[in-house]
Coordinates of C-alpha atoms and ligand atoms in Angstrom, one line a residue:
M1 CA 32.8 0.4 -6.3
T2 CA 33.0 -3.0 -4.9
A3 CA 30.2 -4.5 -2.6
E4 CA 32.0 -3.8 0.4
T5 CA 32.4 0.1 -0.1
I6 CA 28.6 0.5 -0.9
T7 CA 26.7 1.3 2.2
A8 CA 23.0 1.1 2.9
E9 CA 22.7 5.1 2.1
A10 CA 22.6 4.3 -1.4
S11 CA 18.9 2.7 -1.2
G12 CA 17.4 6.0 0.0
I13 CA 15.3 7.1 3.2
W14 CA 12.1 6.3 4.4
K15 CA 10.3 7.5 7.4
L16 CA 8.5 5.0 9.8
G17 CA 6.4 7.6 11.5
D18 CA 9.1 10.1 12.7
L19 CA 12.0 7.8 12.4
P20 CA 14.1 7.9 9.2
V21 CA 15.6 4.7 8.2
H22 CA 17.8 3.6 5.0
R23 CA 15.3 1.4 2.5
L24 CA 17.9 -1.4 2.8
G25 CA 17.5 -2.9 6.2
F26 CA 18.2 -6.5 7.7
G27 CA 16.0 -9.3 9.1
A28 CA 17.4 -11.0 12.4
M29 CA 15.8 -14.5 11.5
R30 CA 18.4 -16.1 10.2
L31 CA 21.1 -15.2 13.0
T32 CA 20.3 -18.2 15.4
G33 CA 20.9 -21.2 13.3
S34 CA 20.6 -23.6 10.4
A35 CA 17.1 -23.5 10.3
A36 CA 15.0 -20.4 10.5
F37 CA 13.0 -21.3 13.8
H38 CA 13.3 -24.9 14.5
L39 CA 16.2 -26.7 16.3
G40 CA 18.6 -26.9 13.8
T41 CA 22.3 -26.3 14.5
P42 CA 23.0 -23.4 16.5
S43 CA 24.6 -20.5 14.6
D44 CA 28.4 -19.7 15.3
R45 CA 27.9 -17.0 18.0
E46 CA 30.8 -14.8 17.1
R47 CA 30.2 -14.7 13.3
S48 CA 26.4 -13.8 14.0
L49 CA 27.5 -10.8 16.3
A50 CA 29.9 -9.9 13.5
V51 CA 27.2 -9.9 11.0
L52 CA 25.1 -7.4 12.8
R53 CA 28.0 -5.3 13.8
K54 CA 29.1 -5.5 9.9
A55 CA 25.6 -4.3 9.2
V56 CA 25.4 -1.2 11.2
E57 CA 29.0 -0.2 9.7
L58 CA 27.7 -0.6 6.3
G59 CA 24.7 1.9 7.3
V60 CA 21.8 -0.5 8.1
N61 CA 19.5 1.3 10.7
H62 CA 16.5 -0.8 10.3
I63 CA 16.6 -4.1 11.9
D64 CA 13.6 -6.6 12.1
T65 CA 13.4 -8.9 15.0
A66 CA 11.3 -11.0 17.5
A67 CA 11.5 -12.7 20.4
F68 CA 10.4 -15.9 18.9
Y69 CA 13.3 -16.2 16.7
F70 CA 15.6 -18.4 18.8
S71 CA 17.4 -21.9 18.2
S72 CA 18.5 -24.2 21.4
L73 CA 21.5 -21.7 22.1
R74 CA 20.8 -18.6 20.2
S75 CA 18.3 -15.8 20.4
A76 CA 18.0 -12.9 18.0
N77 CA 17.2 -10.2 20.3
E78 CA 20.2 -11.3 22.8
L79 CA 22.5 -11.3 19.6
I80 CA 21.3 -7.7 18.8
N81 CA 21.5 -6.5 22.3
T82 CA 25.2 -7.7 22.8
A83 CA 26.2 -6.7 19.4
L84 CA 24.9 -3.2 19.3
S85 CA 24.0 -1.8 22.6
P86 CA 24.5 1.0 23.6
Y87 CA 22.4 1.3 20.4
P88 CA 23.2 4.0 17.9
D89 CA 20.8 6.9 18.0
D90 CA 19.7 6.2 14.3
L91 CA 19.1 2.6 14.9
V92 CA 15.5 1.7 14.5
I93 CA 14.5 -2.1 15.8
A94 CA 11.5 -3.2 14.6
T95 CA 10.0 -6.3 16.3
K96 CA 6.6 -8.6 15.9
V97 CA 4.5 -10.0 18.6
G98 CA 1.4 -12.4 18.4
P99 CA 3.1 -15.8 17.6
Y100 CA 4.2 -17.9 20.5
R101 CA 7.1 -20.6 21.1
D102 CA 7.5 -22.2 24.2
Y103 CA 11.2 -22.8 25.8
H104 CA 11.4 -26.0 23.8
G105 CA 10.8 -24.0 20.7
E106 CA 7.5 -25.5 19.9
W107 CA 5.0 -23.3 18.6
G108 CA 2.0 -22.7 21.0
T109 CA -1.4 -20.9 20.6
A110 CA -1.1 -17.4 19.4
A111 CA -1.2 -14.6 21.9
R112 CA -4.9 -13.5 22.9
P113 CA -5.1 -9.8 23.1
D114 CA -4.5 -9.6 26.8
Q115 CA -1.3 -11.5 26.6
L116 CA 0.4 -9.1 24.2
R117 CA 1.7 -7.0 26.8
G118 CA 3.9 -10.0 28.1
H119 CA 5.2 -10.2 24.6
V120 CA 6.0 -6.6 24.4
E121 CA 7.7 -6.9 27.8
E122 CA 9.7 -10.1 26.7
N123 CA 11.1 -8.2 23.8
L124 CA 12.0 -5.1 26.1
R125 CA 14.0 -7.4 28.6
Q126 CA 15.9 -9.2 25.9
L127 CA 16.6 -5.9 23.9
G128 CA 17.5 -4.0 27.2
R129 CA 15.2 -1.1 26.1
D130 CA 12.4 0.8 27.9
H131 CA 10.3 1.3 24.7
L132 CA 10.3 -0.5 21.2
D133 CA 10.5 1.6 18.3
V134 CA 8.0 -0.4 16.0
V135 CA 6.0 -3.3 16.8
H136 CA 4.2 -5.5 14.4
L137 CA 1.1 -7.4 15.3
R138 CA 1.8 -10.5 13.5
R139 CA -1.6 -11.7 12.2
M140 CA -2.2 -15.4 13.2
R141 CA -5.0 -16.2 10.7
Q142 CA -7.8 -14.6 13.1
D143 CA -10.5 -12.8 10.9
S144 CA -10.5 -9.4 12.5
I145 CA -7.5 -8.0 14.2
A146 CA -9.3 -5.3 15.9
E147 CA -9.0 -6.7 19.4
H148 CA -5.3 -7.5 19.3
F149 CA -4.4 -4.2 17.3
G150 CA -6.5 -2.4 20.0
A151 CA -4.3 -4.1 22.7
L152 CA -1.1 -2.8 21.2
A153 CA -2.7 0.8 20.7
E154 CA -3.2 0.7 24.6
L155 CA 0.5 -0.1 25.3
R156 CA 1.6 2.8 22.6
E157 CA -0.6 4.8 24.9
A158 CA 1.1 3.7 27.8
G159 CA 4.6 4.6 26.3
L160 CA 6.0 1.0 25.8
I161 CA 5.8 1.4 21.9
R162 CA 6.7 4.3 19.7
H163 CA 4.9 3.2 16.7
L164 CA 2.7 0.3 15.3
A165 CA 2.9 -2.0 12.5
I166 CA 1.0 -5.0 11.3
S167 CA 1.9 -8.1 9.6
S168 CA 0.4 -11.0 7.2
V169 CA -2.5 -9.0 6.6
E170 CA -5.1 -8.4 3.7
P171 CA -6.3 -5.0 2.6
R172 CA -9.4 -5.1 4.9
H173 CA -7.2 -5.7 7.9
L174 CA -5.3 -2.6 7.1
A175 CA -8.7 -0.6 7.0
E176 CA -9.3 -2.0 10.5
A177 CA -6.1 -1.1 11.7
L178 CA -6.3 2.3 10.8
E179 CA -9.7 2.8 12.2
I180 CA -7.7 2.4 15.7
A181 CA -4.5 4.0 15.6
P182 CA -1.8 5.2 13.1
V183 CA 0.1 2.1 11.4
V184 CA 3.7 2.9 10.1
S185 CA 4.7 -0.4 8.6
V186 CA 3.1 -3.6 6.9
Q187 CA 5.2 -6.6 6.8
N188 CA 3.9 -9.1 4.1
R189 CA 5.6 -12.1 2.3
Y190 CA 6.1 -10.7 -1.0
A191 CA 8.6 -11.6 -3.8
V192 CA 9.5 -11.5 -7.5
D193 CA 8.7 -15.3 -8.0
R194 CA 5.3 -15.0 -6.1
P195 CA 2.3 -13.6 -8.3
D196 CA 0.2 -12.0 -5.8
P197 CA -2.8 -9.7 -6.7
E198 CA -3.7 -9.0 -3.0
G199 CA -0.2 -8.3 -1.9
D200 CA -0.1 -5.8 -4.7
E201 CA -3.2 -4.3 -3.5
V202 CA -1.7 -4.0 0.1
L203 CA 1.5 -2.5 -1.6
R204 CA -0.5 0.1 -3.4
L205 CA -2.7 1.1 -0.3
C206 CA 0.3 1.3 2.0
G207 CA 1.8 3.8 -0.8
E208 CA -1.5 5.8 -0.7
H209 CA -1.3 6.0 3.2
G210 CA 2.4 6.6 3.4
I211 CA 3.0 3.5 5.4
A212 CA 6.2 1.5 4.7
F213 CA 5.6 -2.1 3.0
V214 CA 8.1 -4.3 3.9
P215 CA 8.5 -7.8 2.1
F216 CA 9.7 -10.9 3.9
Y217 CA 11.2 -14.1 2.0
A218 CA 12.0 -11.5 -0.9
V219 CA 15.2 -13.6 -1.3
A220 CA 14.0 -17.0 -0.2
G221 CA 11.2 -16.6 -2.3
E222 CA 9.3 -20.0 -2.6
A223 CA 11.3 -21.8 -0.2
G224 CA 10.1 -19.2 2.3
E225 CA 11.6 -20.2 5.9
A226 CA 12.7 -23.7 4.6
A227 CA 15.4 -21.9 2.5
E228 CA 18.7 -23.6 3.4
A229 CA 21.5 -21.1 4.5
G230 CA 23.0 -19.9 1.4
S231 CA 20.8 -21.5 -1.1
T232 CA 17.7 -19.5 -2.5
T233 CA 15.4 -21.3 -4.8
A234 CA 15.5 -21.7 -8.4
H235 CA 15.8 -18.3 -10.1
D236 CA 13.8 -17.6 -13.3
E237 CA 15.6 -16.9 -16.4
A238 CA 14.4 -13.5 -16.2
V239 CA 16.4 -12.7 -12.6
L240 CA 19.4 -14.6 -14.3
S241 CA 19.8 -12.5 -17.2
V242 CA 19.3 -9.4 -15.4
A243 CA 21.8 -10.4 -12.8
R244 CA 24.4 -11.4 -15.7
A245 CA 23.9 -7.9 -17.2
H246 CA 24.8 -6.1 -14.1
G247 CA 27.5 -8.7 -13.2
V248 CA 25.7 -9.5 -9.7
S249 CA 24.0 -12.2 -7.9
P250 CA 20.3 -13.4 -8.6
A251 CA 19.8 -12.5 -4.9
Q252 CA 20.9 -9.1 -5.6
I253 CA 18.3 -8.6 -8.2
R254 CA 15.5 -10.2 -6.2
I255 CA 16.3 -7.2 -3.7
A256 CA 16.7 -4.4 -6.3
W257 CA 13.5 -5.6 -7.8
T258 CA 11.5 -5.2 -4.1
L259 CA 13.4 -1.7 -3.8
H260 CA 11.8 -0.7 -7.4
Q261 CA 8.1 -1.7 -6.3
G262 CA 7.7 1.9 -4.7
P263 CA 9.7 4.6 -2.5
H264 CA 7.8 3.2 0.4
V265 CA 8.8 -0.5 0.1
L266 CA 11.9 -1.5 2.1
A267 CA 13.9 -4.6 2.0
I268 CA 15.0 -6.6 5.2
P269 CA 17.1 -9.4 3.7
G270 CA 18.2 -11.9 6.3
T271 CA 21.7 -13.5 6.3
G272 CA 24.1 -15.1 8.7
N273 CA 26.7 -14.8 6.1
P274 CA 29.1 -11.5 6.0
R275 CA 29.6 -12.0 2.5
H276 CA 25.7 -12.0 1.6
L277 CA 25.3 -9.2 4.0
A278 CA 27.8 -6.9 2.1
E279 CA 25.9 -8.2 -1.4
N280 CA 22.8 -7.5 -0.1
V281 CA 23.4 -4.1 1.1
A282 CA 25.2 -3.2 -2.2
A283 CA 21.8 -4.2 -4.0
G284 CA 20.6 -1.0 -2.7
A285 CA 22.6 0.8 -5.3
L286 CA 21.3 -1.1 -8.0
R287 CA 19.2 0.7 -10.6
L288 CA 16.8 -1.3 -12.9
T289 CA 16.1 -0.1 -16.5
D290 CA 12.5 0.0 -17.3
E291 CA 12.9 -2.8 -19.7
E292 CA 14.3 -5.1 -17.1
R293 CA 11.6 -4.2 -14.6
A294 CA 9.2 -5.1 -17.3
R295 CA 11.1 -8.4 -17.9
L296 CA 11.1 -9.2 -14.2
D297 CA 7.4 -8.4 -13.9
E298 CA 6.5 -10.6 -16.9
A299 CA 8.2 -13.6 -15.4
R300 CA 6.4 -13.1 -12.2
A301 CA 3.2 -12.5 -13.9
R302 CA 3.6 -16.0 -16.0
R303 CA 4.1 -17.8 -12.6
G304 CA 0.1 -16.8 -11.9
Ligands
NAP1 N1 6.3 -10.9 9.5 C1 6.6 -12.2 9.1 O1 5.7 -13.0 9.5 C2 8.0 -12.3 8.9 C3 8.1 -13.9 8.5 C4 9.4 -14.3 8.2 C5 10.5 -13.3 8.3 N2 10.5 -12.3 8.7 C6 11.5 -11.3 8.5 O2 12.0 -11.0 7.2 C7 13.2 -11.2 7.1 C8 13.8 -11.6 5.9 O3 13.3 -13.2 5.7 P1 14.4 -14.1 5.4 O4 15.4 -14.0 6.7 O5 13.6 -15.7 5.9 O6 14.4 -14.4 3.9 P2 15.3 -13.7 2.8 O7 16.0 -12.7 3.3 O8 14.4 -13.6 2.0 O9 16.3 -15.0 2.5 C9 17.0 -15.7 3.6 C10 17.7 -16.8 2.8 O10 18.5 -16.6 1.6 C11 19.9 -16.7 1.8 N3 20.5 -15.2 1.5 C12 20.5 -14.2 2.0 N4 21.2 -13.3 1.3 C13 21.6 -14.1 0.3 C14 22.7 -13.7 -0.6 N5 23.2 -12.7 -0.8 N6 23.1 -14.9 -1.5 C15 22.7 -16.1 -1.5 N7 21.7 -16.3 -0.1 C16 21.3 -15.5 0.3 C17 20.0 -17.0 3.6 O11 20.9 -17.7 3.7 P3 22.5 -17.3 4.4 O12 22.2 -17.0 6.1 O13 23.4 -18.2 4.1 O14 22.5 -15.8 3.6 C18 18.5 -17.4 3.9 O15 18.7 -19.0 3.6 C19 13.5 -12.3 8.1 O16 15.0 -12.2 8.7 C20 12.8 -11.6 9.4 O17 13.2 -10.5 10.1 C21 9.1 -11.7 9.1

């Protein structure tokens, strides 16, 4: 099978609350321009729209986005709305609130709890929806997330949000949130080249509670948001050798490793490149041997 004929179905299914999604999803952050957030060169609009349509054609039904994903001329939410609405019934759009950027793209003060309704409404307007499927509270270094998460729980009660989620959290924040309302997803930075005992613990806790664990920068790795389009960070020899054995790219092995961390672990690789999209979806069909997984895990531990 070529990359183009493999669909996201091959990655299996996980339920975000009552919403089933293929475990291989898509992150919209790279659709807006040459730099992740900042005022880099805006993306080619038609190319970004084509990537979104192709993603859905390839079976992707979980898209992660945010109102703060924009460059001078492009907004991820507007691109999603234009490319995909009327939305397919099975499409789950997850978004994030908390961080704030002004009209010039400068980062402002993170939202206070009473400002979160405005953040949710901005996403509703841009996506053209009456409610949001999944909303992550993106923690902005606050020690306790209780007040912010409580404010989102009220918006869920009011019918603006179907399911709640949290992002960039430690185990204690997950416990705090679960005291307040159900959590369907935790989105944290997590990658094969980043030893992260606390992240491992959050991943394990999510599994115990039946919550999705959704890594970001799984492909970008150490480079994070600074990863230049198409150039991921230097790969460990372990990643390169497993990639050679399967005849696939290192990025695909990074995604496969992510999905092998547990049935509740989802992938949301971000790309503005149609070829990378097909590759990333095809990575959902890769099956690593125990020996290969051990080799990747050992290389990760050695970085610690
Ligand atoms: N919760 C949070 O705080 C948070 C933070 C950051 C991101 N996120 C979410 O997580 C998603 C994933 O993060 P991300 O998009 O930054 O990082 P990523 O998926 O780890 O990596 C994206 C980078 O890797 C490149 N890339 C993607 N597929 C590739 C392939 N097959 N071969 C070679 N290069 C490839 C992309 O360039 P090309 O465009 O050229 O392919 C881009 O530079 C985001 O899109 C966003 O939705 C959440």
